[in-house]
């Protein structure tokens, strides 16, 4: 019985958790920049929502932490020409 329970537990899918993080994007310097940043982040698999604040030079991203991670998100903005870093803690 213990073996059967263990096998069932191991075969269950890993449950994803939505994570929200704010990225600092200091190189956004024109009103079009947020559009480019939002498009780059939205194309990352697992991203659920993106809000970009030009005045604060930040992007807030909600994502499935099983499908993607902060490193992939910052790589996406970097590849679009806007290096970013985690501005604060995860929520």
mmCIF file of C-alpha atoms in Angstrom:
data_model
loop_
_atom_site.group_PDB
_atom_site.id
_atom_site.type_symbol
_atom_site.label_atom_id
_atom_site.label_comp_id
_atom_site.label_asym_id
_atom_site.label_seq_id
_atom_site.Cartn_x
_atom_site.Cartn_y
_atom_site.Cartn_z
ATOM 1 C CA UNK A 1 0.000 0.000 0.000
ATOM 2 C CA UNK A 2 2.859 2.399 0.819
ATOM 3 C CA UNK A 3 4.467 1.732 -2.553
ATOM 4 C CA UNK A 4 1.190 2.420 -4.354
ATOM 5 C CA UNK A 5 0.696 5.678 -2.465
ATOM 6 C CA UNK A 6 4.235 6.746 -3.294
ATOM 7 C CA UNK A 7 3.780 5.986 -6.981
ATOM 8 C CA UNK A 8 0.556 7.979 -7.113
ATOM 9 C CA UNK A 9 2.169 10.935 -5.354
ATOM 10 C CA UNK A 10 5.116 10.925 -7.757
ATOM 11 C CA UNK A 11 2.897 10.745 -10.820
ATOM 12 C CA UNK A 12 0.790 13.795 -9.904
ATOM 13 C CA UNK A 13 1.612 16.928 -11.885
ATOM 14 C CA UNK A 14 3.554 19.680 -10.232
ATOM 15 C CA UNK A 15 1.140 22.432 -9.306
ATOM 16 C CA UNK A 16 2.029 25.805 -10.698
ATOM 17 C CA UNK A 17 1.853 28.913 -8.638
ATOM 18 C CA UNK A 18 1.360 32.372 -10.051
ATOM 19 C CA UNK A 19 4.212 34.644 -9.053
ATOM 20 C CA UNK A 20 4.324 38.408 -9.477
ATOM 21 C CA UNK A 21 7.579 40.320 -9.674
ATOM 22 C CA UNK A 22 8.540 43.878 -10.462
ATOM 23 C CA UNK A 23 11.435 44.399 -12.840
ATOM 24 C CA UNK A 24 13.423 47.606 -12.914
ATOM 25 C CA UNK A 25 13.919 48.727 -16.526
ATOM 26 C CA UNK A 26 15.980 51.911 -16.201
ATOM 27 C CA UNK A 27 16.783 52.344 -19.902
ATOM 28 C CA UNK A 28 13.187 53.081 -20.946
ATOM 29 C CA UNK A 29 13.486 56.679 -22.110
ATOM 30 C CA UNK A 30 10.590 57.307 -24.472
ATOM 31 C CA UNK A 31 6.837 56.635 -24.508
ATOM 32 C CA UNK A 32 7.248 53.793 -27.035
ATOM 33 C CA UNK A 33 9.692 51.835 -24.842
ATOM 34 C CA UNK A 34 6.976 50.371 -22.564
ATOM 35 C CA UNK A 35 5.226 48.894 -25.590
ATOM 36 C CA UNK A 36 8.401 47.083 -26.644
ATOM 37 C CA UNK A 37 9.062 45.841 -23.097
ATOM 38 C CA UNK A 38 5.477 44.635 -22.674
ATOM 39 C CA UNK A 39 5.539 42.823 -26.024
ATOM 40 C CA UNK A 40 8.845 41.114 -25.195
ATOM 41 C CA UNK A 41 7.609 39.916 -21.811
ATOM 42 C CA UNK A 42 4.205 38.847 -23.138
ATOM 43 C CA UNK A 43 5.869 36.476 -25.607
ATOM 44 C CA UNK A 44 7.535 34.467 -22.800
ATOM 45 C CA UNK A 45 5.734 31.161 -22.237
ATOM 46 C CA UNK A 46 4.027 31.189 -18.855
ATOM 47 C CA UNK A 47 3.550 34.947 -18.591
ATOM 48 C CA UNK A 48 -0.003 35.673 -17.500
ATOM 49 C CA UNK A 49 -0.029 39.485 -17.239
ATOM 50 C CA UNK A 50 2.320 42.424 -17.809
ATOM 51 C CA UNK A 51 1.949 46.039 -16.722
ATOM 52 C CA UNK A 52 4.644 48.566 -17.588
ATOM 53 C CA UNK A 53 4.980 51.891 -15.778
ATOM 54 C CA UNK A 54 7.067 54.328 -17.817
ATOM 55 C CA UNK A 55 7.292 56.961 -15.051
ATOM 56 C CA UNK A 56 8.720 54.453 -12.570
ATOM 57 C CA UNK A 57 10.740 52.581 -15.237
ATOM 58 C CA UNK A 58 9.227 49.294 -14.013
ATOM 59 C CA UNK A 59 7.451 46.267 -15.411
ATOM 60 C CA UNK A 60 5.231 44.138 -13.194
ATOM 61 C CA UNK A 61 4.916 40.570 -14.447
ATOM 62 C CA UNK A 62 2.659 37.768 -13.248
ATOM 63 C CA UNK A 63 3.830 34.375 -14.440
ATOM 64 C CA UNK A 64 3.527 30.629 -13.936
ATOM 65 C CA UNK A 65 6.647 29.720 -11.990
ATOM 66 C CA UNK A 66 6.700 26.209 -13.455
ATOM 67 C CA UNK A 67 6.866 27.495 -17.039
ATOM 68 C CA UNK A 68 9.287 30.399 -16.611
ATOM 69 C CA UNK A 69 11.467 32.274 -14.143
ATOM 70 C CA UNK A 70 12.944 35.703 -13.441
ATOM 71 C CA UNK A 71 16.106 34.953 -15.418
ATOM 72 C CA UNK A 72 14.063 34.216 -18.544
ATOM 73 C CA UNK A 73 12.048 37.403 -18.065
ATOM 74 C CA UNK A 74 15.132 39.588 -17.703
ATOM 75 C CA UNK A 75 16.685 37.874 -20.730
ATOM 76 C CA UNK A 76 13.559 38.741 -22.754
ATOM 77 C CA UNK A 77 13.814 42.445 -21.918
ATOM 78 C CA UNK A 78 17.572 42.422 -22.529
ATOM 79 C CA UNK A 79 17.102 40.783 -25.928
ATOM 80 C CA UNK A 80 14.575 43.526 -26.774
ATOM 81 C CA UNK A 81 17.178 46.169 -25.945
ATOM 82 C CA UNK A 82 16.071 46.956 -22.398
ATOM 83 C CA UNK A 83 18.178 45.321 -19.676
ATOM 84 C CA UNK A 84 16.233 44.740 -16.466
ATOM 85 C CA UNK A 85 16.661 43.366 -12.993
ATOM 86 C CA UNK A 86 14.400 42.305 -10.167
ATOM 87 C CA UNK A 87 13.386 45.543 -8.449
ATOM 88 C CA UNK A 88 11.997 44.005 -5.303
ATOM 89 C CA UNK A 89 10.891 40.733 -3.839
ATOM 90 C CA UNK A 90 8.431 38.323 -5.338
ATOM 91 C CA UNK A 91 4.799 38.595 -4.343
#
